[in-house]
Short mmCIF file of C-alpha atoms in Angstrom, two decimals:
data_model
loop_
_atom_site.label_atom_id
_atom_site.label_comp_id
_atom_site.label_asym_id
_atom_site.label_seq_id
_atom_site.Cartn_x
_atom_site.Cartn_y
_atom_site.Cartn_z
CA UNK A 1 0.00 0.00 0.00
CA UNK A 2 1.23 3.53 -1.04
CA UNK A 3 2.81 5.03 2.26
CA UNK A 4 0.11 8.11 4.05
CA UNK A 5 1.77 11.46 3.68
CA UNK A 6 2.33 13.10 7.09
CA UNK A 7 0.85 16.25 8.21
CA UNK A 8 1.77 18.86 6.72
CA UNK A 9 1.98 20.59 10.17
CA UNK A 10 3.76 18.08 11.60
CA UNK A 11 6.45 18.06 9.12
CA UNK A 12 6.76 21.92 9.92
CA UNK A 13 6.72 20.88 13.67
CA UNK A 14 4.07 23.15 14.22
CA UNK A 15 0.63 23.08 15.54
CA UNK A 16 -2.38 23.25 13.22
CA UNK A 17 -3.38 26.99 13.88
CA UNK A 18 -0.23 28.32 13.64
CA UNK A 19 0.40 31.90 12.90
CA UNK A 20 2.18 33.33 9.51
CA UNK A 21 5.32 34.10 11.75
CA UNK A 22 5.42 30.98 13.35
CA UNK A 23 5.02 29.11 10.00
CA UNK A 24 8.35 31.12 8.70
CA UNK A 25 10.11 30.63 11.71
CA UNK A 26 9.74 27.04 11.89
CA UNK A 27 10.57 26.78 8.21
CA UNK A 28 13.95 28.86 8.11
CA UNK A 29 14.63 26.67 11.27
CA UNK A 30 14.18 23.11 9.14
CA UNK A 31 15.95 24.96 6.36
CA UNK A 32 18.67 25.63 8.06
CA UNK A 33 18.95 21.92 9.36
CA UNK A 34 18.27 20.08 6.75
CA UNK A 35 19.53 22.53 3.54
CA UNK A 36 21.56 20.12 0.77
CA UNK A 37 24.62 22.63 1.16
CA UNK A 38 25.03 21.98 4.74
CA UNK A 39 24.02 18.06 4.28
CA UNK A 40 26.39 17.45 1.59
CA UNK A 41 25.71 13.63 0.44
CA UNK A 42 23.05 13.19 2.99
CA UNK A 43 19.93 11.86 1.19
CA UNK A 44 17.71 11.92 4.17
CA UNK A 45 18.42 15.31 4.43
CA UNK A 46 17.49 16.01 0.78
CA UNK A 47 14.33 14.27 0.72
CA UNK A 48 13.10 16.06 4.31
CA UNK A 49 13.95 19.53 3.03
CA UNK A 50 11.90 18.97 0.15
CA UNK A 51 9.14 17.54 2.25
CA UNK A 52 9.62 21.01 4.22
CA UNK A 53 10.03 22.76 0.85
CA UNK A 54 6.81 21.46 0.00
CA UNK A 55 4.64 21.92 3.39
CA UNK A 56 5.82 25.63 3.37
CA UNK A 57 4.67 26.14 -0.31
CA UNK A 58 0.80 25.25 0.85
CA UNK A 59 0.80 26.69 4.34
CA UNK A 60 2.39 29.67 3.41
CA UNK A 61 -0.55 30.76 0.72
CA UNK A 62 -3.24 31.62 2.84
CA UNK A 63 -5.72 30.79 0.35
CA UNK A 64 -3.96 26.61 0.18
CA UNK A 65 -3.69 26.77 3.81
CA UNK A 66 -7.42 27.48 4.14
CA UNK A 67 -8.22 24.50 1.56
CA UNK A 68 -5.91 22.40 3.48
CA UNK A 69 -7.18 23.30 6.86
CA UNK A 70 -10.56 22.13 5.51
CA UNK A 71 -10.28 19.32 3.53
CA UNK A 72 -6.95 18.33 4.02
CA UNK A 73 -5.06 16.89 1.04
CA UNK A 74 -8.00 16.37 -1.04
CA UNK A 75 -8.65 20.07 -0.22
CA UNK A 76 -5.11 20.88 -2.47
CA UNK A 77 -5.11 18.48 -5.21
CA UNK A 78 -8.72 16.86 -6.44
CA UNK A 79 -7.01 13.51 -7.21
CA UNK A 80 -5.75 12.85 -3.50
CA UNK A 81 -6.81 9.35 -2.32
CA UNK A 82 -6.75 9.15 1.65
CA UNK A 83 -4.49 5.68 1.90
CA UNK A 84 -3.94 5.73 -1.55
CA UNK A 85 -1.40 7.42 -4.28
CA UNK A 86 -1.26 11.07 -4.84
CA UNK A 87 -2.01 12.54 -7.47
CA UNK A 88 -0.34 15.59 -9.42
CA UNK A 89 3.40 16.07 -7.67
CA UNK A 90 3.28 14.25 -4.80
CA UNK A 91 -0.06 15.16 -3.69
CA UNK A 92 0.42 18.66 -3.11
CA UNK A 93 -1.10 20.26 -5.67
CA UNK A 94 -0.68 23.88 -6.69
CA UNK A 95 2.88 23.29 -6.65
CA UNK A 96 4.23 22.77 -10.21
CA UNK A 97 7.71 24.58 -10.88
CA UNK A 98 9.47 27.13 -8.73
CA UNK A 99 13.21 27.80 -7.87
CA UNK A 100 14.42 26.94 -5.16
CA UNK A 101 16.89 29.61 -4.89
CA UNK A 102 14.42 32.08 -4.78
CA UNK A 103 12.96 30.65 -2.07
CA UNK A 104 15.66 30.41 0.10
CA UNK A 105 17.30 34.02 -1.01
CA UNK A 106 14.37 35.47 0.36
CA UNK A 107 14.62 34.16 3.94
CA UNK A 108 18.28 34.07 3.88
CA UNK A 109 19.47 36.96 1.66
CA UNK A 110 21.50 34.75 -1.08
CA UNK A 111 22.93 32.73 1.82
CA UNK A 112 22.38 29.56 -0.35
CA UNK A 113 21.79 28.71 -4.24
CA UNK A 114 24.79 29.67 -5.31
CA UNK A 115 24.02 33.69 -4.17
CA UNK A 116 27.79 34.05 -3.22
CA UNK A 117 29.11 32.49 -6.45
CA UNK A 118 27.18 35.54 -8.26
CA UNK A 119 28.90 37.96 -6.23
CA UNK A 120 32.57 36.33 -6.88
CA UNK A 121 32.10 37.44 -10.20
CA UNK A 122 31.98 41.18 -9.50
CA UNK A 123 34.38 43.32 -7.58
CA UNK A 124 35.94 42.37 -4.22
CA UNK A 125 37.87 43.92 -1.60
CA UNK A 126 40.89 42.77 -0.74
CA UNK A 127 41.73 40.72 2.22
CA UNK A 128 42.91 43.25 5.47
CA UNK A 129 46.67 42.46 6.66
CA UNK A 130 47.99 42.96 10.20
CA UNK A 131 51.23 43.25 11.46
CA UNK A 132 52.88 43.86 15.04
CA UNK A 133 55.29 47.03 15.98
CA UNK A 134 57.42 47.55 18.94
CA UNK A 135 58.01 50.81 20.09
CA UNK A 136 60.50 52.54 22.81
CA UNK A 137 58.86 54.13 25.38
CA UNK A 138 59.57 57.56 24.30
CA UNK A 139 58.97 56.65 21.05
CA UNK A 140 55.20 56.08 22.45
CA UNK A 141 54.99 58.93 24.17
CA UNK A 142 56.15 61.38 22.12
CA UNK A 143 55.30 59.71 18.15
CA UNK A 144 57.31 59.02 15.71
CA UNK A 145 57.38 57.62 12.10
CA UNK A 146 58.11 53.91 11.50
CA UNK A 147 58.60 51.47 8.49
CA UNK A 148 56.99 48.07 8.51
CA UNK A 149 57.15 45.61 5.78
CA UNK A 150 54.90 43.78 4.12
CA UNK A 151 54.28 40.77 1.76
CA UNK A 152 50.65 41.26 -0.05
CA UNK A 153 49.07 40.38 -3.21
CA UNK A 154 49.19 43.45 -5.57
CA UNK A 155 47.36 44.02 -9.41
CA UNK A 156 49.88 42.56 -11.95
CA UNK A 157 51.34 45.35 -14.02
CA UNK A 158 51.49 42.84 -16.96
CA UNK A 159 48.30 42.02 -17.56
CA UNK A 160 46.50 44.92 -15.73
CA UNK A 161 45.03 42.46 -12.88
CA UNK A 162 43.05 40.63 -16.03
CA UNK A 163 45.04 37.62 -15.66
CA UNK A 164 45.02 37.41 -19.66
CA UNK A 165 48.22 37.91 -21.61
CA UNK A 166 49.31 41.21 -23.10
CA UNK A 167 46.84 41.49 -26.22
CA UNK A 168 44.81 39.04 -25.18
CA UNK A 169 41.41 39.23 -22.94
CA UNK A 170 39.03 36.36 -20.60
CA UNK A 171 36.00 35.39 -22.79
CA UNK A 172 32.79 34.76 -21.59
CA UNK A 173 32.27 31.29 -20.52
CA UNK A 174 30.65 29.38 -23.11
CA UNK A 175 28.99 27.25 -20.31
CA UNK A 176 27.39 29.60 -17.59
CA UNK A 177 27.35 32.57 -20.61
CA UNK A 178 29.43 34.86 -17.93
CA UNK A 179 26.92 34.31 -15.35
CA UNK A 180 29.31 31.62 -13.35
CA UNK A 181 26.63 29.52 -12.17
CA UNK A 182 25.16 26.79 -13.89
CA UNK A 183 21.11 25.96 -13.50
CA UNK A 184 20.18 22.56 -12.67
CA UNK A 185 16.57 21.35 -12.84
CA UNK A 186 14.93 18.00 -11.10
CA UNK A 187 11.86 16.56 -11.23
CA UNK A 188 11.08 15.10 -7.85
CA UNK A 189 7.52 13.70 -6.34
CA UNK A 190 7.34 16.92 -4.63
CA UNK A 191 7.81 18.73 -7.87
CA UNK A 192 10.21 20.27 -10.52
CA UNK A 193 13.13 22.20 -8.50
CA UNK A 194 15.35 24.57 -9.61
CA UNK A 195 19.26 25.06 -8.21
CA UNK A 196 22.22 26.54 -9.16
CA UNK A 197 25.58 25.54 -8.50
CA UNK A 198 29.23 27.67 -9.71
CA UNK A 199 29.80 26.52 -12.93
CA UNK A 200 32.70 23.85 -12.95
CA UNK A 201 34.12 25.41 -16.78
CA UNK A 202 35.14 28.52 -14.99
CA UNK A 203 35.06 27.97 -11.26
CA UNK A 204 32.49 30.69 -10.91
CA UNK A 205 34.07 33.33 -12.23
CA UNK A 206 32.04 33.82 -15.88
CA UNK A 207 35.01 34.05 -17.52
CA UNK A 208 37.42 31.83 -19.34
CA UNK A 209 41.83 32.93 -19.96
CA UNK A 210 43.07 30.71 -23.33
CA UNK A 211 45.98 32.61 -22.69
CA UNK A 212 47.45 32.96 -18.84
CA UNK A 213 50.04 36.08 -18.07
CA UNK A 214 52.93 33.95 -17.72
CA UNK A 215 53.69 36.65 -14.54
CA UNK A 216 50.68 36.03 -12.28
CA UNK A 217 49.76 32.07 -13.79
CA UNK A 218 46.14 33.98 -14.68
CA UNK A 219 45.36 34.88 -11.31
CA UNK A 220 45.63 38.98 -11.85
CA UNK A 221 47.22 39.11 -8.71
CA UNK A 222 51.74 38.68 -7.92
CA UNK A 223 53.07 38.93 -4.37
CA UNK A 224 54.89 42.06 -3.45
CA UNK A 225 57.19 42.70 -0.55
CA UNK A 226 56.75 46.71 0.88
CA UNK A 227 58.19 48.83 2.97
CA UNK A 228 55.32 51.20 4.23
CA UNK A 229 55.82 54.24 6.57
CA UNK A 230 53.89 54.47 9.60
CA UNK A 231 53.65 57.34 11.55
CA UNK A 232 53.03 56.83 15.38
CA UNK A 233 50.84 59.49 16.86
CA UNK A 234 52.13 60.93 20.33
CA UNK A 235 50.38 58.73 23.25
CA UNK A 236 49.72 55.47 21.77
CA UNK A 237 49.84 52.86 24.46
CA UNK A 238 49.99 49.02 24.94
CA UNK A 239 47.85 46.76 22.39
CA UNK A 240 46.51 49.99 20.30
CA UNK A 241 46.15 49.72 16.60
CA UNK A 242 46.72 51.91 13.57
CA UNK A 243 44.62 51.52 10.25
CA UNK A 244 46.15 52.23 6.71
CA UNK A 245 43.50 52.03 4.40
CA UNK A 246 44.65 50.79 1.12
CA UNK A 247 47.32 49.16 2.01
CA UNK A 248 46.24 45.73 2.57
CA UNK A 249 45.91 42.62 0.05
CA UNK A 250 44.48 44.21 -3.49
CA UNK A 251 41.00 43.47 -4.34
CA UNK A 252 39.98 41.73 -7.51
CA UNK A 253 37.90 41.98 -10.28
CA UNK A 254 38.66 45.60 -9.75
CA UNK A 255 37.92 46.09 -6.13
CA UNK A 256 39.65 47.89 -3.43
CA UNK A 257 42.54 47.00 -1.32
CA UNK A 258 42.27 46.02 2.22
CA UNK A 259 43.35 48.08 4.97
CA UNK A 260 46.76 47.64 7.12
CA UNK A 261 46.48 46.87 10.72
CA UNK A 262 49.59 47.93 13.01
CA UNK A 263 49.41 46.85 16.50
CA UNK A 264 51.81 48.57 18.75
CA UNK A 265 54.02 46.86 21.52
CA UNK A 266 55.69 49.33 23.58
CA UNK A 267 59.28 48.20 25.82
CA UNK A 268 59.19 48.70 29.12
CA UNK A 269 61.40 52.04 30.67
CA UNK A 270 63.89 51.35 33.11
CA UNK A 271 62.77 54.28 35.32
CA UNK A 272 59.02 54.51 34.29
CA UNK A 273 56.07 53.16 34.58
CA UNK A 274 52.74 54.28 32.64
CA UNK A 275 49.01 54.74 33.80
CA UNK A 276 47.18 55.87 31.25
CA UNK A 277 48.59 59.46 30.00
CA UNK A 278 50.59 59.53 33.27
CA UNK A 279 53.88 58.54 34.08
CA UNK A 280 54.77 57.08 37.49
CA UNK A 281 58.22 56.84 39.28
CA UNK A 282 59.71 55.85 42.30
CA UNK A 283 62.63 57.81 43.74
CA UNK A 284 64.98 56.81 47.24
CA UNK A 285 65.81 59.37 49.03
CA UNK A 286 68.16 59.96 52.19
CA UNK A 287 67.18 60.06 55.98
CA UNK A 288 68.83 63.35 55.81
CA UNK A 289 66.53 65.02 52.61
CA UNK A 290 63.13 63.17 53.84
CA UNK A 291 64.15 64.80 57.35
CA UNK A 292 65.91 68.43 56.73
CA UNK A 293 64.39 68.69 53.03
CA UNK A 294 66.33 68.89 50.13
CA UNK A 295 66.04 70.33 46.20
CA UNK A 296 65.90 67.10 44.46
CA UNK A 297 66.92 66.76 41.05
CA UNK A 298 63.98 64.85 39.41
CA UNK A 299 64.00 62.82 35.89
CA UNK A 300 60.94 62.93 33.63
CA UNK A 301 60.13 61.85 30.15
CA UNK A 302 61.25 65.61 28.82
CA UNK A 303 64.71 65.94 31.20
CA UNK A 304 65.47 66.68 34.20
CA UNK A 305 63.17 68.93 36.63
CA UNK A 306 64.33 70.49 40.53
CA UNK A 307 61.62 69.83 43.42
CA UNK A 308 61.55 71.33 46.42
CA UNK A 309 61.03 68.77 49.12
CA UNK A 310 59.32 69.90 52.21
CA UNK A 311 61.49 68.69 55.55
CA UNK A 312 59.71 66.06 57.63
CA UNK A 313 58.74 63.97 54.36
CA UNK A 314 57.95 60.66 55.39
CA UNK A 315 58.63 57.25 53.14
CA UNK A 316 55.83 57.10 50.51
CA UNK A 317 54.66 60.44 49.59
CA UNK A 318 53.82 60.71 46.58
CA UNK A 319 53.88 64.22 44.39
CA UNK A 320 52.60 65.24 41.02
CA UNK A 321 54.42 67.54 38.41
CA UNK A 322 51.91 68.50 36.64
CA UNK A 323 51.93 68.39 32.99
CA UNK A 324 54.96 65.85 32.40
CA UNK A 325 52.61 62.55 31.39
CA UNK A 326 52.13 61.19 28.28
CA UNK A 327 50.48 63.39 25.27
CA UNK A 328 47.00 62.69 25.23
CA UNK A 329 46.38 61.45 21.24
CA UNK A 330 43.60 63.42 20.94
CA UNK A 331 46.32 66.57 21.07
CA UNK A 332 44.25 68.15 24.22
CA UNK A 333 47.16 68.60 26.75
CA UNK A 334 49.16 65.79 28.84
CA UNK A 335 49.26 64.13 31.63
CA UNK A 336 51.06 64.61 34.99
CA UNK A 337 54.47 62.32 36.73
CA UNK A 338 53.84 61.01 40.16
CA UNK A 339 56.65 60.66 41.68
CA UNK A 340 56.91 58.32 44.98
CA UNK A 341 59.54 59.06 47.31
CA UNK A 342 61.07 56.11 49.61
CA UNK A 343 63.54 56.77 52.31
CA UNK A 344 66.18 54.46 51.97
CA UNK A 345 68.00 53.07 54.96
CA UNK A 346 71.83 53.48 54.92
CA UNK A 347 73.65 50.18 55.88
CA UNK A 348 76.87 49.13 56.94
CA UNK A 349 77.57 51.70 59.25
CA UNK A 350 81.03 52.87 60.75
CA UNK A 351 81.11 52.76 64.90
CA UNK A 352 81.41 56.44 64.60
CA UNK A 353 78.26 56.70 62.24
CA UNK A 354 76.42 54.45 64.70
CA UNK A 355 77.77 56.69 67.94
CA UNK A 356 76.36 59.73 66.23
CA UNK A 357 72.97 58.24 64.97
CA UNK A 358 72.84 57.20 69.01
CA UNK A 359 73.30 60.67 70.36
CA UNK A 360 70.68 61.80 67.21
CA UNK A 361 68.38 59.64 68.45
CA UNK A 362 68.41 60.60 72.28
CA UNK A 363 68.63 64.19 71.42
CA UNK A 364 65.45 64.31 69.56
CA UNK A 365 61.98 64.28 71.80
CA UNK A 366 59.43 61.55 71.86
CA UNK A 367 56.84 64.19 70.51
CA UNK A 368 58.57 64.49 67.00
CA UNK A 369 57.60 60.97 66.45
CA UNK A 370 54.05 61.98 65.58
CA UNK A 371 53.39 58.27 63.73
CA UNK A 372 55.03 56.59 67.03
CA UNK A 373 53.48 58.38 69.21
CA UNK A 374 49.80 57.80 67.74
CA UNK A 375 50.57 53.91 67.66
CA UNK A 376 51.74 53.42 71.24
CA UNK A 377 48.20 55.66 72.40
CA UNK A 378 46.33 52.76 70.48
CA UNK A 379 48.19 49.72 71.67
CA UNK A 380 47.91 51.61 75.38
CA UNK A 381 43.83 51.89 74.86
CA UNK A 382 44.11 48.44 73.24
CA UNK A 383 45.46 46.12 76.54
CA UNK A 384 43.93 48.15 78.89
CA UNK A 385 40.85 47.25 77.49
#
């Protein structure tokens, strides 16, 4: 016995009842699963996407759907046996010849039937190239102008990027006629369906080169090694990236070039440190300067700058001079230097130096220890507690 057609809602995996939007959704879904180019080989695959192909055909046209809703598969083709054969194309009725392409461009914007292979055939931009830069740190802070090289594909001079021979041109494909897909129709029990695949004659491109440029092989395209000038704008930091249009892989068919990507590595200062746009260092100083003060002679990224440090400094102060950061790129103004000031400790002492720093020590009042004298108050309060 011939075998009962499903539902046609079931096939959708829908309930009968189902809204327009719902009946789209579930069939770009089912598309999407069981489509031929992402099933390559897979005849289960084939034969349920045109079972889907076919369900969305009827409940799609509201005026099938209603018949269908009705009646059922008599309601869509007259010679419809329940249990029995079907007539017309599989017992759909109403569904004779259509593209599939069209079908599926519509849902998916030329993601399928061979809507990319038409677009090979017109202009395309080239591919985008990236390389990596190191920088100094003053080279980063302040700019500078830097050569990189690269290897990219570039428009043969001897053919003109037609990848014909001097004299010579491509001629239209005698198979696809220039269109670089080839139509393929088959006659299924769901119907006749319509697909197009690149044509095989001239690998999709609608044209056909009897005579190669012996330079480029026929491609239109030779590989060129550049040196290309960069120019570093003041302030670029860590991991940033600058973009040369046009100077990436050349298109084809005419397009433009890609773009060059630079990254930038900067090496790290042997005094400096970076926060954003400002620059931090740590300076020692003597017990003597932290205590007396002192005109300290203070590096920064333009030279050296005095500082007048106030006596009584303690370890870990930190001070900004203003203005001596990094160059913001947008050219609005800089940023500061903090500078962190750390009293270093003097070691290996003489027994003179020690005899002295004794006396110092026992000459100087318990009261000018304002950070000693604050702890001892709270360990006091603490154990009498």
């Amino acid at each position: 016995m011939p075998e009962q057609k499903r539902d046609l809602y079931e096939v959708l995996e829908i309930s009968k009842g189902a809204s327009d939007d719902e009946i789209k959704k579930a069939y770009r879904k089912l598309a999407k699963k069981y489509h031929p180019d992402l099933n390559p080989g897979d005849k289960e695959a084939e034969q349920k996407m045109k079972e889907v192909n076919a369900a969305y055909e009827i409940l799609s046209d509201k005026e099938k759907k209603a018949r269908y809703d009705q009646f059922g598969f008599a309601g869509i083709d007259p010679n419809y046996a329940p249990g029995g054969g079907a007539g017309g194309y599989g017992g759909y009725g109403g569904f004779e010849d259509f593209d599939l392409g069209n079908i599926f461009d519509s849902f998916f914007g030329g993601a399928f039937s061979g809507q990319s292979t038409r677009r090979s055939t017109g202009p395309q931009r080239g591919e985008n190239i990236r390389v990596n830069l190191t920088l100094s740190f003053e080279e980063a802070v302040f700019g500078c102008e830097k050569s990189v090289s690269v290897t990219r594909s570039e428009k043969c001079s001897d053919c003109g990027g037609t990848g014909a021979q001097a004299g010579t041109s491509a001629e239209t494909c005698p198979v696809c006629h220039g269109t670089g897909q080839v139509k393929t129709t088959q006659r299924t029990p769901f119907g006749v369906f319509s697909s197009a695949s690149p044509c095989s004659n001239c690998h999709g491109t609608g044209k056909v080169i009897k005579n190669p440029c012996h330079t480029c092989g026929g491609t239109g395209r030779v590989r060129k090694t550049r040196t290309i000038r960069v120019k570093v704008p003041a302030g670029i930091d860590e991991g940033q990236t600058i973009s040369l249009r046009g100077e990436g892989h050349g298109g084809l068919n005419g397009g433009p070039s890609g773009d060059l990507y630079v990254t930038v590595s900067v090496r790290p200062h042997k005094l400096f440190k970076r926060n954003g746009q400002d620059i931090l260092l740590e300076m020692p100083i003597s017990f003597v300067q932290a205590a007396l003060g002192a005109t300290l002679t203070v590096p920064t990224i333009d030279g050296k700058v005095q500082y007048e440090l106030p006596e009584g400094t303690q370890t870990g102060t930190v001070f900004r001079l203003k203005g001596s950061g990094v160059p913001n790129p947008s050219g609005r103004g800089r940023g500061d230097q903090y500078v962190k000031v750390n009293i270093e400790i003097p070691r290996n002492l003489s027994s003179e130096q020690k005899e002295i720093l004794r006396n110092f020590d026992s000459a100087v009042g318990e009261s000018q220890y304002q950070e000693q004298k604050g702890f001892f108050a709270k360990l006091k309060d603490l154990f009498n507690k």
